[in-house]
C-alpha positions as a Python dict, from the first residue, in 0.01 Angstrom:
ca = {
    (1, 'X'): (0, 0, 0),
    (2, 'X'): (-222, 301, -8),
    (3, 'X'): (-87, 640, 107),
    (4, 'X'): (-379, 787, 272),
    (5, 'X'): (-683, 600, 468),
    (6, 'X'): (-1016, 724, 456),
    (7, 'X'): (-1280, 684, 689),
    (8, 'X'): (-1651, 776, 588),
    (9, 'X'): (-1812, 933, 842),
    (10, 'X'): (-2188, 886, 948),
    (11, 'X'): (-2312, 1134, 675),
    (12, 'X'): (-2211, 912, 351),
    (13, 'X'): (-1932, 1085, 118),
    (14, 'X'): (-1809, 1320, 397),
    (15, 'X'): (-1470, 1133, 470),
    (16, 'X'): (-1223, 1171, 673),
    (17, 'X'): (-835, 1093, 575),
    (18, 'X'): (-531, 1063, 737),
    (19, 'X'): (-226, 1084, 511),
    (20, 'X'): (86, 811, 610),
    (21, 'X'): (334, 1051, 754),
    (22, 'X'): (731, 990, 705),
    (23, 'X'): (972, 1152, 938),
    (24, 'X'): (1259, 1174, 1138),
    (25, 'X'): (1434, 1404, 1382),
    (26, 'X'): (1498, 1588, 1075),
    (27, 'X'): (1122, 1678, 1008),
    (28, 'X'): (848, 1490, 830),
    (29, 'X'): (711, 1420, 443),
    (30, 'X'): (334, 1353, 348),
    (31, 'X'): (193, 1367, 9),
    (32, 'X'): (-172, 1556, 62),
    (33, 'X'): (-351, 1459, -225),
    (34, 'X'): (-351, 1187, -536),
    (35, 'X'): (-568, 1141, -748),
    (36, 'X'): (-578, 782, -813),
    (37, 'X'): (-588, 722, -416),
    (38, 'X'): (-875, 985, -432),
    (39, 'X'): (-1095, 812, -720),
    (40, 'X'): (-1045, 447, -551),
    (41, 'X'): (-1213, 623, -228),
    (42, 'X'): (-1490, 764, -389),
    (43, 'X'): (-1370, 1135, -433),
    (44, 'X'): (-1319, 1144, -805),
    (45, 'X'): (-1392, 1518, -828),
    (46, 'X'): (-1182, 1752, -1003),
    (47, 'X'): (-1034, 2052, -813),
    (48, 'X'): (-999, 2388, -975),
    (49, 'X'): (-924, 2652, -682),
    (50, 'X'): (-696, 2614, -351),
    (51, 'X'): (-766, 2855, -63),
    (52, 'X'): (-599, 2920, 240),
    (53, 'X'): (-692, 3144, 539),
    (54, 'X'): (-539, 3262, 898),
    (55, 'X'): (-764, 3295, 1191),
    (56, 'X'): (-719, 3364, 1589),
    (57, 'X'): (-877, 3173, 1896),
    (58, 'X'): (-1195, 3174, 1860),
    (59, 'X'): (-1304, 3295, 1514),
    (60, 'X'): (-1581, 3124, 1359),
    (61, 'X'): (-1612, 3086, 1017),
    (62, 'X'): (-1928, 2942, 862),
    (63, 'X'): (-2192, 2753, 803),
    (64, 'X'): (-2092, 2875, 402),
    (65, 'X'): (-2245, 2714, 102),
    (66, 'X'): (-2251, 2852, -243),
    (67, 'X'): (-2591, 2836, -413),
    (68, 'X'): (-2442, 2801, -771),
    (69, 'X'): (-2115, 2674, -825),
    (70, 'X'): (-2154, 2454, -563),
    (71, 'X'): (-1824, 2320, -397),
    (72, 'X'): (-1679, 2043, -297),
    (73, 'X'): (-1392, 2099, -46),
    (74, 'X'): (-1098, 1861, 84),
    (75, 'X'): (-947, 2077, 420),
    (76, 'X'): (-709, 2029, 643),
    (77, 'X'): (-492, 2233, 861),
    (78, 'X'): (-138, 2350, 814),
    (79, 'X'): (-61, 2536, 1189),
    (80, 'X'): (-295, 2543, 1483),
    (81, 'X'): (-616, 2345, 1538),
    (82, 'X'): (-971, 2389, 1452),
    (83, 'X'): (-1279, 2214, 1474),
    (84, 'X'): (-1439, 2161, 1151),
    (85, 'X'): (-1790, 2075, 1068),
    (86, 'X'): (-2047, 1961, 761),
    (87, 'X'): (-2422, 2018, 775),
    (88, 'X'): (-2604, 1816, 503),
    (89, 'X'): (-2792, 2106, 296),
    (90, 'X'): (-2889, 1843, 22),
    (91, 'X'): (-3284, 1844, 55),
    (92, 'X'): (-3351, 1473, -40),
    (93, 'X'): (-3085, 1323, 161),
    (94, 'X'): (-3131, 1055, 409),
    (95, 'X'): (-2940, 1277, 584),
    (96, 'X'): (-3098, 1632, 545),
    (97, 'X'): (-3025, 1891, 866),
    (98, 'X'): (-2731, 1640, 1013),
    (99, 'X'): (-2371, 1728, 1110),
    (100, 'X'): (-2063, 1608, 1111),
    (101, 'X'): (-1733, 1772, 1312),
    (102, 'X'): (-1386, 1659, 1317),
    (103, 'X'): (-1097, 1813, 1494),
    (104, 'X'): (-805, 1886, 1256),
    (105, 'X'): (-462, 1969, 1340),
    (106, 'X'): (-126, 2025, 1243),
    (107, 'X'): (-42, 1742, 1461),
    (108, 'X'): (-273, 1499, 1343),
    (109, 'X'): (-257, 1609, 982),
    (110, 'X'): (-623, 1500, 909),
    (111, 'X'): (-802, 1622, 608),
    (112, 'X'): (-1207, 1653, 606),
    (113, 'X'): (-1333, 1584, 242),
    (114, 'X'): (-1715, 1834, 251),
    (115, 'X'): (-1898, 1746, -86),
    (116, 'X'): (-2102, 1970, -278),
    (117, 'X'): (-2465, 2051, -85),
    (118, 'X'): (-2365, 2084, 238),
    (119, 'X'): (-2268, 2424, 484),
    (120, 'X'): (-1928, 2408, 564),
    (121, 'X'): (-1729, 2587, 908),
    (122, 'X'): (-1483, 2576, 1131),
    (123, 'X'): (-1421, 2740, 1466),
    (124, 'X'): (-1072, 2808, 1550),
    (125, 'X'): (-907, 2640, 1910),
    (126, 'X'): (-543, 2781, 1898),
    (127, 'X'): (-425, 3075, 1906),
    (128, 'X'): (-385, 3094, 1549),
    (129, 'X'): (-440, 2834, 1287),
    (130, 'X'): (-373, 2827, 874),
    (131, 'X'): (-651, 2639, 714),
    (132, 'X'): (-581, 2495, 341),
    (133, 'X'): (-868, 2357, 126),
    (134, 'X'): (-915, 2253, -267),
    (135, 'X'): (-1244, 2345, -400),
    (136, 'X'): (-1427, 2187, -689),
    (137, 'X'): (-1553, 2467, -849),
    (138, 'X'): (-1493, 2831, -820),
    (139, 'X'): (-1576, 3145, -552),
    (140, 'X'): (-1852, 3341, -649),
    (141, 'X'): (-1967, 3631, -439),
    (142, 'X'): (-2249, 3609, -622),
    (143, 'X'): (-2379, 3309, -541),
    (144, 'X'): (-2268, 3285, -124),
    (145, 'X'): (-2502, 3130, 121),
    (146, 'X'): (-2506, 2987, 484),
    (147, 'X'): (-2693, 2896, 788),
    (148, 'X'): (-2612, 3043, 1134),
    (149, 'X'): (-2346, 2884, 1323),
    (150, 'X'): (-2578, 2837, 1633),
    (151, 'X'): (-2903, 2726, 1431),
    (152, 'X'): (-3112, 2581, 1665),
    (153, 'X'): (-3225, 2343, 1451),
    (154, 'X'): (-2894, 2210, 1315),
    (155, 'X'): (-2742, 2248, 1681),
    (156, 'X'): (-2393, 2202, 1600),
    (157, 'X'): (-2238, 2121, 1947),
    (158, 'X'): (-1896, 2345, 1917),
    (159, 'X'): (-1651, 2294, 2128),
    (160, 'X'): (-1540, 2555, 2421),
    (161, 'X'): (-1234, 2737, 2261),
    (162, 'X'): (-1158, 2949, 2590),
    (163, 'X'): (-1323, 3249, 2476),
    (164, 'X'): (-1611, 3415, 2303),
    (165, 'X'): (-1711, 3323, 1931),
    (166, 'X'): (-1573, 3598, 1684),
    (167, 'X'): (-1748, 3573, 1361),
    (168, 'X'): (-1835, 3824, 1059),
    (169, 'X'): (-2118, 4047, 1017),
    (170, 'X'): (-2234, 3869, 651),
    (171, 'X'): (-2252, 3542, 928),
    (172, 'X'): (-2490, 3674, 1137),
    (173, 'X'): (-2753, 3750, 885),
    (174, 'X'): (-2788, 3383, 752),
    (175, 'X'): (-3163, 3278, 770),
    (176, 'X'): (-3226, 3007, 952),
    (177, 'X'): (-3233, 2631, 864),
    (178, 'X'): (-3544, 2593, 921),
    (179, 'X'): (-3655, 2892, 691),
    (180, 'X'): (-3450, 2757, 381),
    (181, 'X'): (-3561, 2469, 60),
    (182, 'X'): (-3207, 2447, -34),
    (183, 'X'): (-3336, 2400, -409),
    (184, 'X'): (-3036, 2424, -528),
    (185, 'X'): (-2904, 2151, -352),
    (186, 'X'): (-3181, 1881, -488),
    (187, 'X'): (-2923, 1758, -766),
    (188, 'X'): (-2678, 1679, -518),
}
Protein backbone atom coordinates (compact mmCIF):
# COMPACT_ATOMS: atom_id res chain seq x y z
CA UNK A 1 0.00 0.00 0.00
CA UNK A 2 1.45 3.25 -1.17
CA UNK A 3 2.26 5.99 1.36
CA UNK A 4 1.39 9.03 -0.48
CA UNK A 5 -1.44 9.55 -3.36
CA UNK A 6 -0.93 11.77 -6.10
CA UNK A 7 -3.31 13.49 -8.07
CA UNK A 8 -2.22 15.20 -11.47
CA UNK A 9 -3.71 18.21 -11.87
CA UNK A 10 -5.12 19.74 -15.21
CA UNK A 11 -1.59 21.00 -16.29
CA UNK A 12 0.13 17.37 -16.82
CA UNK A 13 3.20 16.66 -14.30
CA UNK A 14 2.07 19.34 -11.78
CA UNK A 15 0.72 16.86 -9.03
CA UNK A 16 -0.67 17.15 -6.14
CA UNK A 17 0.04 14.60 -3.03
CA UNK A 18 -1.30 13.92 0.08
CA UNK A 19 0.95 11.92 2.40
CA UNK A 20 -1.09 8.97 4.71
CA UNK A 21 -0.94 10.61 8.06
CA UNK A 22 -0.56 8.39 11.43
CA UNK A 23 -1.58 9.82 14.70
CA UNK A 24 -3.00 9.80 17.90
CA UNK A 25 -3.82 12.09 20.81
CA UNK A 26 -0.21 11.96 21.20
CA UNK A 27 0.57 13.82 17.83
CA UNK A 28 0.97 12.55 14.30
CA UNK A 29 3.86 10.77 11.87
CA UNK A 30 4.08 11.24 7.96
CA UNK A 31 6.97 10.37 5.87
CA UNK A 32 7.24 13.53 3.19
CA UNK A 33 9.09 12.13 0.55
CA UNK A 34 10.39 8.54 -1.03
CA UNK A 35 11.83 8.05 -3.69
CA UNK A 36 10.57 4.89 -5.01
CA UNK A 37 6.84 6.22 -4.30
CA UNK A 38 8.12 9.37 -6.21
CA UNK A 39 9.58 7.52 -9.45
CA UNK A 40 6.31 5.13 -9.67
CA UNK A 41 4.31 8.64 -9.90
CA UNK A 42 6.23 10.11 -12.43
CA UNK A 43 8.56 12.47 -10.32
CA UNK A 44 11.84 10.68 -10.75
CA UNK A 45 13.88 13.88 -10.36
CA UNK A 46 16.71 14.19 -8.16
CA UNK A 47 16.70 16.90 -5.44
CA UNK A 48 19.82 18.77 -4.51
CA UNK A 49 18.68 21.93 -2.31
CA UNK A 50 15.79 22.24 0.49
CA UNK A 51 14.49 25.74 1.28
CA UNK A 52 12.32 26.99 3.76
CA UNK A 53 10.83 30.49 4.30
CA UNK A 54 8.44 32.47 6.95
CA UNK A 55 5.94 34.90 5.69
CA UNK A 56 2.90 37.07 7.29
CA UNK A 57 -0.81 37.50 6.03
CA UNK A 58 -0.71 38.56 3.01
CA UNK A 59 2.80 38.40 1.51
CA UNK A 60 3.09 37.38 -1.94
CA UNK A 61 5.82 35.66 -3.18
CA UNK A 62 6.21 35.01 -6.90
CA UNK A 63 5.58 34.22 -10.05
CA UNK A 64 9.72 33.03 -9.75
CA UNK A 65 11.38 30.96 -12.39
CA UNK A 66 15.03 30.56 -12.88
CA UNK A 67 16.20 30.97 -16.48
CA UNK A 68 19.20 28.51 -16.09
CA UNK A 69 19.23 26.00 -13.58
CA UNK A 70 15.83 25.54 -13.95
CA UNK A 71 13.95 23.95 -10.90
CA UNK A 72 11.78 21.60 -10.14
CA UNK A 73 10.10 22.08 -6.70
CA UNK A 74 7.97 19.61 -4.38
CA UNK A 75 6.27 22.29 -1.52
CA UNK A 76 4.28 21.99 1.08
CA UNK A 77 3.58 23.80 4.23
CA UNK A 78 4.82 23.19 7.73
CA UNK A 79 2.58 26.08 9.91
CA UNK A 80 -0.07 28.34 8.50
CA UNK A 81 -1.76 28.21 5.08
CA UNK A 82 -1.03 29.53 1.73
CA UNK A 83 -2.30 29.38 -1.58
CA UNK A 84 0.09 28.12 -4.01
CA UNK A 85 0.14 28.38 -7.71
CA UNK A 86 2.03 27.06 -11.18
CA UNK A 87 1.95 29.02 -14.43
CA UNK A 88 3.15 26.85 -17.38
CA UNK A 89 6.27 28.99 -18.76
CA UNK A 90 7.23 26.01 -21.11
CA UNK A 91 6.69 27.67 -24.66
CA UNK A 92 5.58 24.50 -26.63
CA UNK A 93 3.27 23.17 -24.13
CA UNK A 94 -0.24 22.29 -24.73
CA UNK A 95 -0.50 24.14 -21.88
CA UNK A 96 1.52 27.43 -22.38
CA UNK A 97 0.13 30.69 -20.14
CA UNK A 98 -2.21 28.20 -17.82
CA UNK A 99 -2.37 27.97 -14.00
CA UNK A 100 -2.78 25.84 -11.51
CA UNK A 101 -3.45 26.80 -7.48
CA UNK A 102 -3.84 24.59 -4.61
CA UNK A 103 -4.39 25.53 -1.04
CA UNK A 104 -1.78 23.95 1.28
CA UNK A 105 -1.86 23.69 4.90
CA UNK A 106 -0.52 22.43 7.92
CA UNK A 107 -3.77 20.80 8.39
CA UNK A 108 -4.14 19.19 5.25
CA UNK A 109 -0.47 18.40 4.84
CA UNK A 110 -0.63 18.58 0.95
CA UNK A 111 2.46 18.90 -1.07
CA UNK A 112 2.36 20.68 -4.73
CA UNK A 113 5.06 18.98 -6.99
CA UNK A 114 5.99 22.50 -9.74
CA UNK A 115 8.32 20.98 -12.53
CA UNK A 116 10.97 22.70 -14.21
CA UNK A 117 9.49 25.60 -16.85
CA UNK A 118 6.94 26.93 -15.03
CA UNK A 119 6.61 30.42 -12.52
CA UNK A 120 6.06 29.35 -9.23
CA UNK A 121 4.15 31.58 -6.02
CA UNK A 122 2.34 31.56 -3.23
CA UNK A 123 0.33 34.14 -1.34
CA UNK A 124 0.18 33.74 2.29
CA UNK A 125 -3.66 33.36 4.19
CA UNK A 126 -2.60 33.06 7.94
CA UNK A 127 -1.10 35.03 9.92
CA UNK A 128 2.09 33.44 9.47
CA UNK A 129 2.99 30.37 7.55
CA UNK A 130 6.56 28.20 7.13
CA UNK A 131 6.80 27.03 3.60
CA UNK A 132 9.32 23.93 2.90
CA UNK A 133 10.28 22.95 -0.69
CA UNK A 134 13.10 20.52 -2.39
CA UNK A 135 14.48 21.92 -5.49
CA UNK A 136 16.05 20.05 -8.35
CA UNK A 137 18.77 22.08 -9.08
CA UNK A 138 20.40 24.92 -7.37
CA UNK A 139 19.63 28.98 -6.54
CA UNK A 140 21.27 31.18 -8.74
CA UNK A 141 20.86 34.91 -8.42
CA UNK A 142 22.13 34.98 -11.53
CA UNK A 143 19.83 33.42 -13.43
CA UNK A 144 16.20 34.66 -11.45
CA UNK A 145 13.15 35.39 -13.46
CA UNK A 146 9.30 35.88 -13.03
CA UNK A 147 6.10 37.21 -14.28
CA UNK A 148 3.93 39.64 -12.25
CA UNK A 149 1.68 38.19 -9.80
CA UNK A 150 -1.38 40.08 -11.32
CA UNK A 151 -0.42 39.51 -15.14
CA UNK A 152 -3.31 40.18 -16.92
CA UNK A 153 -2.75 37.73 -19.20
CA UNK A 154 -2.03 34.78 -16.88
CA UNK A 155 -4.89 36.16 -14.46
CA UNK A 156 -4.19 34.08 -11.58
CA UNK A 157 -7.48 34.39 -9.54
CA UNK A 158 -5.86 34.77 -5.79
CA UNK A 159 -7.77 34.37 -3.16
CA UNK A 160 -8.89 37.37 -0.63
CA UNK A 161 -6.40 36.96 2.33
CA UNK A 162 -8.10 39.86 4.47
CA UNK A 163 -5.71 42.40 3.57
CA UNK A 164 -3.57 44.07 0.97
CA UNK A 165 -0.91 42.04 -1.13
CA UNK A 166 2.70 42.63 0.35
CA UNK A 167 5.23 41.66 -2.14
CA UNK A 168 9.04 42.67 -2.94
CA UNK A 169 10.34 45.37 -4.99
CA UNK A 170 12.51 42.73 -7.48
CA UNK A 171 8.47 41.39 -7.94
CA UNK A 172 7.18 44.30 -9.24
CA UNK A 173 9.56 44.78 -12.05
CA UNK A 174 8.82 41.35 -13.79
CA UNK A 175 7.89 42.02 -17.53
CA UNK A 176 4.91 40.87 -18.46
CA UNK A 177 3.76 37.47 -19.87
CA UNK A 178 2.87 38.60 -22.70
CA UNK A 179 6.28 40.41 -23.40
CA UNK A 180 8.40 37.15 -22.68
CA UNK A 181 9.63 33.80 -25.35
CA UNK A 182 10.56 31.86 -22.39
CA UNK A 183 13.46 30.29 -24.64
CA UNK A 184 14.80 28.81 -22.09
CA UNK A 185 12.00 26.88 -21.25
CA UNK A 186 11.61 25.15 -24.94
CA UNK A 187 13.55 21.92 -23.62
CA UNK A 188 11.18 21.47 -20.98
Amino acid sequence: MGKFTFTQTEIPGVVVIEPQVFGDDRGYFMETYQKDQFAEAGIDKEFVQDNQSRSTRGVLRGLHFQKNHTQGKLVRVTRGEVYDVAVDCRPNSATFGKWVGVTLSEENKKMFYIPEGFAHGFLVLSDVAEFCYKCTDVYDPTSEGGIPYDDPTVNVQWPDCGCEHKTSAKDKLHEPFAAQKFEYFEKW
